[in-house]
């Protein structure tokens, strides 16, 4: 677990003098704890940003960049880790957007030595006491019909209403023209249809929502499927000029160094998914064009996913969001945890849908073999790496939350589960 902090004995920080530092807190099964001051946050954050860029752009110098971050943020922990190989990581700052498996010690990627599971907080390790029955149904939403026929889109009507106080903010958000999304070309994702078919081959009971059935209404109407797999485009809008019309609708959790409630638009309104109808000529009556096909993280947070064991976001940029000091990432991953899902698998950068499809098929095969949710992903990554050595291809996905195998009775690989 890592956190950014101000030195305890330093004078009260000011905007001009504050120096954040990274502290690693190590918790062991036998109750031992250790803390390691990793040093100033600035060089670590900059190294993390460089690695993010090198991974996303398939840079040839990725090994050197990965070694640089390893030396700053992970090597100081090695003497304390001993023989530990299974690590639960709750990072802070820019480290939340880095796959630790892609760090390099000079000889090997850390994927060769460790199994990483990411946590939103330490409470992810505790058994849930919500009492929700575990669902065993499977829903796969993929290959949306971005150029949905006008008549089919019109039949969709208004999207499922949000039942909490966030509805006014959503109306303000969707009433504001957003040419950066509405005018963006959303290319079809034929590889995601193949991905969905491959999953259904392994899980014959899976319900597929493909093409023009992959709508916002269909998604928000779901009630706690056991597995929810979404393969489409994701988006994240960088913070813009503060607006009085769009105020934060999630609670402001005071963190060290915060100057007060944020004035910028809610980050859960700036991250989301693109579904059927993105390129349609018109929208349903009473619904803006963006509202018809964009699903924001805020809307996803209002879903009922208590009892959902796994949500896989097999889409571009679904792991991104606003990095908040001491609070993790505000985006799709946080929204789905708030909605109740036990585990979220999400991506940190854009990868071709063909490569993603191959990784996902391998992932589900290992899940069927009763491997843990993080272990199955790690094994799929290792196999894909033999074909695609650059970590751009095999390291974009991370598993956040519960690690245990899915609660499903396996008869045989590829057969129906009960």
Coordinates of C-alpha atoms in Angstrom, one line a residue:
X1 CA 0.0 0.0 0.0
X2 CA 1.4 3.4 -0.9
X3 CA 0.3 6.9 0.1
X4 CA 1.5 10.4 -0.6
X5 CA 2.0 12.5 2.6
X6 CA 3.5 15.6 4.1
X7 CA 6.5 15.0 6.5
X8 CA 5.1 14.8 10.0
X9 CA 7.6 17.2 11.5
X10 CA 7.5 19.7 8.7
X11 CA 5.8 23.1 9.2
X12 CA 2.3 23.4 7.9
X13 CA 2.6 23.3 4.1
X14 CA 1.7 26.2 1.8
X15 CA 1.1 25.9 -1.9
X16 CA 4.6 27.2 -2.5
X17 CA 6.5 25.1 0.0
X18 CA 4.6 21.8 0.2
X19 CA 6.6 18.7 -0.7
X20 CA 4.7 15.5 -0.9
X21 CA 6.4 12.2 -0.3
X22 CA 5.5 8.6 -0.9
X23 CA 5.2 6.2 2.0
X24 CA 4.9 2.5 1.5
X25 CA 3.0 0.6 4.3
X26 CA 3.6 -3.1 4.2
X27 CA 1.2 -5.4 6.0
X28 CA 2.0 -9.1 6.4
X29 CA -0.3 -12.0 7.2
X30 CA 1.4 -12.6 10.6
X31 CA 0.5 -9.1 11.7
X32 CA 3.9 -7.5 11.1
X33 CA 3.9 -4.0 9.6
X34 CA 6.7 -2.0 8.0
X35 CA 6.8 1.5 6.6
X36 CA 9.3 2.7 4.0
X37 CA 9.7 6.4 3.1
X38 CA 10.2 6.2 -0.7
X39 CA 11.2 9.9 -0.9
X40 CA 9.7 13.0 -2.7
X41 CA 6.6 12.3 -4.7
X42 CA 7.6 14.4 -7.7
X43 CA 10.3 12.2 -9.2
X44 CA 8.1 9.1 -8.6
X45 CA 5.1 10.7 -10.2
X46 CA 7.2 11.8 -13.2
X47 CA 8.7 8.4 -13.6
X48 CA 5.2 6.9 -13.5
X49 CA 4.0 9.4 -16.2
X50 CA 6.9 8.5 -18.4
X51 CA 6.1 4.8 -18.0
X52 CA 2.4 5.4 -18.8
X53 CA 3.4 7.1 -22.0
X54 CA 6.0 4.5 -23.0
X55 CA 3.5 1.7 -22.5
X56 CA 0.6 3.4 -24.3
X57 CA 2.8 4.4 -27.3
X58 CA 4.8 1.2 -27.5
X59 CA 8.1 3.1 -27.1
X60 CA 11.3 1.2 -27.7
X61 CA 12.8 2.5 -24.5
X62 CA 10.1 1.0 -22.3
X63 CA 12.6 -1.2 -20.4
X64 CA 14.8 1.7 -19.3
X65 CA 11.7 3.7 -18.2
X66 CA 10.3 0.6 -16.3
X67 CA 13.6 0.1 -14.5
X68 CA 13.6 3.8 -13.5
X69 CA 10.3 3.6 -11.7
X70 CA 11.2 0.2 -10.2
X71 CA 14.3 1.7 -8.7
X72 CA 12.3 4.5 -7.1
X73 CA 9.1 2.9 -6.0
X74 CA 9.6 -0.9 -5.7
X75 CA 13.3 -1.8 -5.2
X76 CA 13.4 -0.3 -1.6
X77 CA 10.7 -2.8 -0.7
X78 CA 12.5 -5.9 -1.9
X79 CA 14.5 -6.6 1.3
X80 CA 11.2 -6.7 3.3
X81 CA 9.2 -8.8 0.9
X82 CA 11.4 -11.9 1.3
X83 CA 9.6 -14.9 -0.3
X84 CA 6.3 -13.1 -0.7
X85 CA 4.9 -13.5 -4.2
X86 CA 1.3 -12.6 -3.9
X87 CA 0.9 -8.9 -3.4
X88 CA -2.2 -6.8 -2.8
X89 CA -1.5 -3.2 -3.8
X90 CA -3.4 -0.1 -2.9
X91 CA -1.4 2.7 -4.7
X92 CA -1.8 6.4 -4.6
X93 CA -1.0 9.3 -7.0
X94 CA 0.2 8.5 -10.5
X95 CA 1.1 5.0 -9.3
X96 CA -2.7 4.2 -9.5
X97 CA -2.3 4.3 -13.3
X98 CA 0.7 2.0 -13.6
X99 CA 0.6 -1.8 -13.9
X100 CA 3.2 -3.0 -11.4
X101 CA 3.6 -6.2 -13.5
X102 CA 5.3 -4.0 -16.2
X103 CA 8.1 -2.7 -13.8
X104 CA 11.5 -4.2 -14.7
X105 CA 14.3 -5.0 -12.3
X106 CA 17.0 -5.1 -14.9
X107 CA 16.6 -8.8 -15.6
X108 CA 12.9 -9.5 -15.5
X109 CA 9.5 -7.9 -15.5
X110 CA 7.8 -8.1 -12.1
X111 CA 5.1 -10.2 -13.8
X112 CA 7.6 -13.0 -13.6
X113 CA 8.0 -12.8 -9.9
X114 CA 4.8 -11.5 -8.4
X115 CA 1.0 -11.8 -8.7
X116 CA -0.6 -8.4 -8.2
X117 CA -4.1 -7.7 -7.1
X118 CA -5.2 -4.0 -6.8
X119 CA -7.3 -2.7 -4.0
X120 CA -9.3 0.5 -3.7
X121 CA -8.6 0.3 0.0
X122 CA -7.6 -2.3 2.6
X123 CA -11.3 -3.1 3.3
X124 CA -11.4 -4.9 -0.1
X125 CA -9.6 -7.8 1.8
X126 CA -12.4 -8.2 4.3
X127 CA -15.4 -10.5 3.6
X128 CA -18.5 -8.6 2.6
X129 CA -21.4 -8.5 5.0
X130 CA -24.0 -7.0 2.7
X131 CA -26.1 -10.2 2.6
X132 CA -26.6 -10.0 -1.2
X133 CA -26.8 -13.5 -2.8
X134 CA -24.1 -14.2 -5.3
X135 CA -25.4 -14.2 -8.8
X136 CA -24.3 -16.8 -11.4
X137 CA -25.7 -15.3 -14.6
X138 CA -23.5 -13.9 -17.3
X139 CA -24.1 -10.9 -19.5
X140 CA -21.8 -9.8 -22.4
X141 CA -22.3 -6.4 -24.0
X142 CA -20.1 -5.9 -27.1
X143 CA -19.7 -4.5 -30.6
X144 CA -22.4 -1.7 -30.2
X145 CA -24.1 -0.5 -33.3
X146 CA -22.6 3.0 -33.3
X147 CA -24.5 3.9 -36.5
X148 CA -27.8 2.7 -35.0
X149 CA -30.8 3.1 -37.4
X150 CA -32.9 6.1 -36.6
X151 CA -36.1 4.1 -36.1
X152 CA -34.5 1.7 -33.7
X153 CA -32.9 4.4 -31.7
X154 CA -36.2 6.3 -31.5
X155 CA -37.8 3.2 -30.0
X156 CA -35.3 3.2 -27.1
X157 CA -37.0 6.1 -25.5
X158 CA -35.4 7.9 -22.5
X159 CA -32.7 6.1 -20.7
X160 CA -33.3 4.5 -17.3
X161 CA -33.8 7.3 -14.8
X162 CA -31.3 7.7 -12.0
X163 CA -33.0 7.4 -8.7
X164 CA -30.8 9.6 -6.5
X165 CA -29.8 13.2 -6.2
X166 CA -27.4 13.0 -9.1
X167 CA -30.2 13.4 -11.7
X168 CA -30.0 17.2 -11.9
X169 CA -26.2 17.1 -12.4
X170 CA -26.7 14.5 -15.2
X171 CA -29.3 16.7 -16.9
X172 CA -26.9 19.7 -16.8
X173 CA -24.1 17.6 -18.1
X174 CA -26.0 16.2 -21.0
X175 CA -27.6 19.6 -21.9
X176 CA -24.2 21.0 -22.4
X177 CA -22.9 20.6 -26.0
X178 CA -19.9 18.2 -26.0
X179 CA -18.6 18.3 -29.5
X180 CA -15.4 16.4 -28.4
X181 CA -17.6 13.4 -27.9
X182 CA -20.6 13.9 -30.2
X183 CA -18.4 14.7 -33.2
X184 CA -15.7 12.1 -32.5
X185 CA -15.7 9.2 -34.9
X186 CA -16.4 6.0 -33.1
X187 CA -15.0 3.2 -35.3
X188 CA -16.7 -0.2 -35.2
X189 CA -15.2 -2.9 -33.0
X190 CA -15.7 -6.2 -34.9
X191 CA -13.1 -7.9 -32.7
X192 CA -15.3 -7.4 -29.7
X193 CA -18.1 -9.5 -31.3
X194 CA -15.6 -12.3 -31.8
X195 CA -14.6 -11.8 -28.1
X196 CA -18.3 -12.1 -27.0
X197 CA -18.8 -15.3 -29.1
X198 CA -15.6 -16.8 -27.6
X199 CA -16.9 -16.1 -24.1
X200 CA -20.3 -17.6 -24.9
X201 CA -18.5 -20.7 -26.3
X202 CA -16.9 -21.1 -22.8
X203 CA -20.0 -20.0 -20.9
X204 CA -23.0 -21.2 -23.0
X205 CA -25.5 -19.6 -20.6
X206 CA -24.1 -16.1 -21.3
X207 CA -26.6 -13.6 -22.6
X208 CA -25.2 -11.5 -25.5
X209 CA -26.2 -7.9 -26.1
X210 CA -24.6 -7.1 -29.5
X211 CA -25.0 -4.5 -32.2
X212 CA -28.1 -2.4 -31.8
X213 CA -29.0 -4.4 -28.6
X214 CA -26.0 -3.0 -26.9
X215 CA -27.8 0.1 -25.6
X216 CA -27.6 2.4 -22.6
X217 CA -31.1 1.4 -21.6
X218 CA -30.2 -2.3 -21.7
X219 CA -27.1 -1.8 -19.6
X220 CA -28.6 0.3 -16.9
X221 CA -31.6 -2.0 -16.7
X222 CA -29.4 -5.0 -15.6
X223 CA -29.7 -6.2 -12.0
X224 CA -26.6 -7.8 -10.5
X225 CA -25.5 -10.3 -13.1
X226 CA -22.8 -12.7 -11.8
X227 CA -20.4 -11.6 -14.5
X228 CA -20.8 -8.5 -16.6
X229 CA -18.5 -8.2 -19.6
X230 CA -18.5 -4.9 -21.5
X231 CA -16.5 -4.5 -24.7
X232 CA -16.8 -1.1 -26.3
X233 CA -15.1 2.3 -26.4
X234 CA -14.5 4.2 -23.2
X235 CA -13.8 7.9 -22.7
X236 CA -12.2 10.2 -20.2
X237 CA -12.4 14.0 -20.5
X238 CA -9.6 15.9 -19.0
X239 CA -10.6 18.5 -16.4
X240 CA -11.9 21.7 -17.9
X241 CA -12.4 25.3 -16.6
X242 CA -14.4 25.2 -13.4
X243 CA -18.1 25.7 -14.0
X244 CA -20.7 26.9 -11.5
X245 CA -23.3 24.9 -13.4
X246 CA -21.6 21.5 -12.9
X247 CA -20.9 20.9 -9.2
X248 CA -19.6 17.8 -7.6
X249 CA -22.4 15.4 -6.8
X250 CA -20.3 12.8 -4.9
X251 CA -19.3 13.5 -1.3
X252 CA -16.0 15.4 -0.9
X253 CA -13.7 13.4 1.3
X254 CA -11.2 15.8 2.9
X255 CA -7.6 14.6 2.3
X256 CA -4.3 15.9 3.4
X257 CA -3.3 18.8 1.2
X258 CA -6.8 19.5 -0.2
X259 CA -7.6 23.2 -0.3
X260 CA -11.4 22.5 0.0
X261 CA -14.2 21.1 -2.1
X262 CA -13.3 20.8 -5.8
X263 CA -14.9 23.4 -8.1
X264 CA -14.3 21.4 -11.3
X265 CA -17.0 19.1 -12.8
X266 CA -17.6 15.8 -11.1
X267 CA -14.9 13.4 -12.5
X268 CA -17.6 10.7 -12.5
X269 CA -19.3 12.7 -15.2
X270 CA -16.2 12.9 -17.3
X271 CA -15.6 9.2 -17.6
X272 CA -17.8 6.7 -19.3
X273 CA -18.7 4.2 -22.0
X274 CA -19.9 4.6 -25.6
X275 CA -22.8 2.4 -26.6
X276 CA -25.2 1.9 -29.5
X277 CA -26.3 5.1 -31.4
X278 CA -23.2 7.1 -31.2
X279 CA -23.3 7.9 -34.9
X280 CA -27.1 8.0 -35.3
X281 CA -28.6 11.0 -37.1
X282 CA -31.1 11.8 -34.4
X283 CA -32.0 10.9 -30.8
X284 CA -35.1 9.8 -29.1
X285 CA -37.7 12.5 -28.3
X286 CA -36.7 14.5 -25.2
X287 CA -33.1 13.1 -25.1
X288 CA -30.0 14.9 -26.2
X289 CA -27.7 13.1 -28.6
X290 CA -25.0 12.5 -26.1
X291 CA -27.5 11.3 -23.5
X292 CA -28.7 8.6 -25.9
X293 CA -25.4 6.8 -26.2
X294 CA -23.0 7.9 -23.5
X295 CA -23.1 6.2 -20.1
X296 CA -21.2 8.2 -17.5
X297 CA -19.4 6.7 -14.5
X298 CA -21.9 8.5 -12.3
X299 CA -24.8 6.6 -13.9
X300 CA -22.9 3.3 -13.5
X301 CA -22.4 4.0 -9.9
X302 CA -26.2 4.0 -9.5
X303 CA -26.6 0.5 -10.8
X304 CA -27.4 -2.5 -8.5
X305 CA -24.3 -4.7 -8.8
X306 CA -24.5 -6.1 -5.2
X307 CA -24.0 -9.8 -5.8
X308 CA -22.0 -9.3 -9.0
X309 CA -18.7 -11.2 -8.8
X310 CA -16.9 -9.7 -11.7
X311 CA -17.2 -6.7 -14.1
X312 CA -14.7 -6.8 -17.0
X313 CA -14.3 -3.5 -18.9
X314 CA -12.8 -4.7 -22.1
X315 CA -12.6 -1.2 -23.6
X316 CA -10.1 1.6 -24.2
X317 CA -9.1 3.9 -21.3
X318 CA -11.6 2.4 -18.9
X319 CA -9.1 2.5 -16.0
X320 CA -8.4 6.2 -16.3
X321 CA -9.9 8.9 -14.2
X322 CA -9.0 11.8 -11.9
X323 CA -6.3 10.9 -9.5
X324 CA -7.2 12.3 -6.1
X325 CA -4.7 12.5 -3.3
X326 CA -5.3 9.8 -0.8
X327 CA -8.5 8.7 -2.5
X328 CA -7.4 6.7 -5.6
X329 CA -8.9 7.2 -9.1
X330 CA -12.3 8.7 -9.7
X331 CA -13.7 7.1 -12.8
X332 CA -15.3 3.9 -14.1
X333 CA -13.4 1.7 -11.7
X334 CA -14.6 3.6 -8.6
X335 CA -18.1 3.8 -10.0
X336 CA -18.4 0.0 -10.3
X337 CA -17.1 -0.6 -6.8
X338 CA -19.6 1.9 -5.5
X339 CA -22.3 0.0 -7.4
X340 CA -21.4 -3.1 -5.5
X341 CA -19.3 -5.3 -7.7
X342 CA -16.7 -7.5 -6.0
X343 CA -14.0 -7.3 -8.7
X344 CA -13.3 -4.9 -11.7
X345 CA -10.9 -5.8 -14.5
X346 CA -10.1 -2.7 -16.5
X347 CA -7.5 -1.2 -18.9
X348 CA -5.0 1.6 -18.4
X349 CA -4.4 2.4 -22.1
X350 CA -5.8 1.7 -25.6
X351 CA -5.1 -1.7 -27.2
X352 CA -6.5 -3.2 -30.4
X353 CA -9.7 -5.1 -29.9
X354 CA -8.1 -8.1 -31.6
X355 CA -5.3 -8.4 -29.1
X356 CA -7.8 -7.7 -26.2
X357 CA -10.1 -10.4 -27.5
X358 CA -7.3 -12.9 -27.4
X359 CA -6.3 -11.9 -23.9
X360 CA -9.9 -12.1 -22.7
X361 CA -10.5 -15.6 -24.1
X362 CA -7.4 -16.8 -22.3
X363 CA -8.6 -15.1 -19.1
X364 CA -11.9 -16.8 -19.0
X365 CA -10.4 -20.2 -19.7
X366 CA -8.3 -19.7 -16.6
X367 CA -11.3 -18.6 -14.6
X368 CA -13.0 -21.8 -15.6
X369 CA -10.1 -23.6 -14.2
X370 CA -10.9 -22.2 -10.8
X371 CA -8.0 -19.8 -10.7
X372 CA -8.3 -16.6 -8.7
X373 CA -9.6 -13.5 -10.5
X374 CA -6.2 -11.8 -10.5
X375 CA -4.2 -15.0 -11.0
X376 CA -6.2 -15.9 -14.1
X377 CA -5.5 -12.5 -15.5
X378 CA -1.8 -12.8 -14.8
X379 CA -1.6 -16.2 -16.4
X380 CA -3.4 -14.9 -19.5
X381 CA -0.9 -12.0 -19.7
X382 CA 2.1 -14.4 -19.5
X383 CA 0.7 -16.5 -22.4
X384 CA 0.0 -13.4 -24.5
X385 CA 3.5 -12.1 -23.8
X386 CA 5.0 -15.1 -25.7
X387 CA 3.3 -13.8 -28.9
X388 CA 3.5 -10.1 -28.1
X389 CA 6.6 -9.3 -26.0
X390 CA 6.1 -5.6 -25.6
X391 CA 4.1 -4.8 -22.4
X392 CA 1.9 -2.5 -24.4
X393 CA 0.0 -5.6 -25.5
X394 CA 0.1 -7.9 -22.4
X395 CA 0.1 -5.4 -19.4
X396 CA -2.8 -3.0 -19.9
X397 CA -5.4 -4.8 -17.7
X398 CA -5.4 -4.8 -14.0
X399 CA -7.7 -6.6 -11.5
X400 CA -9.2 -4.5 -8.7
X401 CA -10.9 -5.9 -5.6
X402 CA -11.7 -9.5 -4.5
X403 CA -9.1 -12.1 -5.8
X404 CA -10.8 -15.4 -5.0
X405 CA -12.0 -17.8 -7.7
X406 CA -15.6 -17.3 -8.9
X407 CA -18.2 -19.1 -7.0
X408 CA -19.2 -21.4 -9.9
X409 CA -19.3 -25.2 -10.1
X410 CA -17.1 -26.3 -13.0
X411 CA -18.0 -29.5 -14.8
X412 CA -15.4 -29.3 -17.5
X413 CA -13.6 -26.6 -19.5
X414 CA -15.9 -25.1 -22.1
X415 CA -19.1 -26.6 -20.7
X416 CA -22.0 -24.9 -19.0
X417 CA -21.6 -24.0 -15.4
X418 CA -24.2 -24.4 -12.7

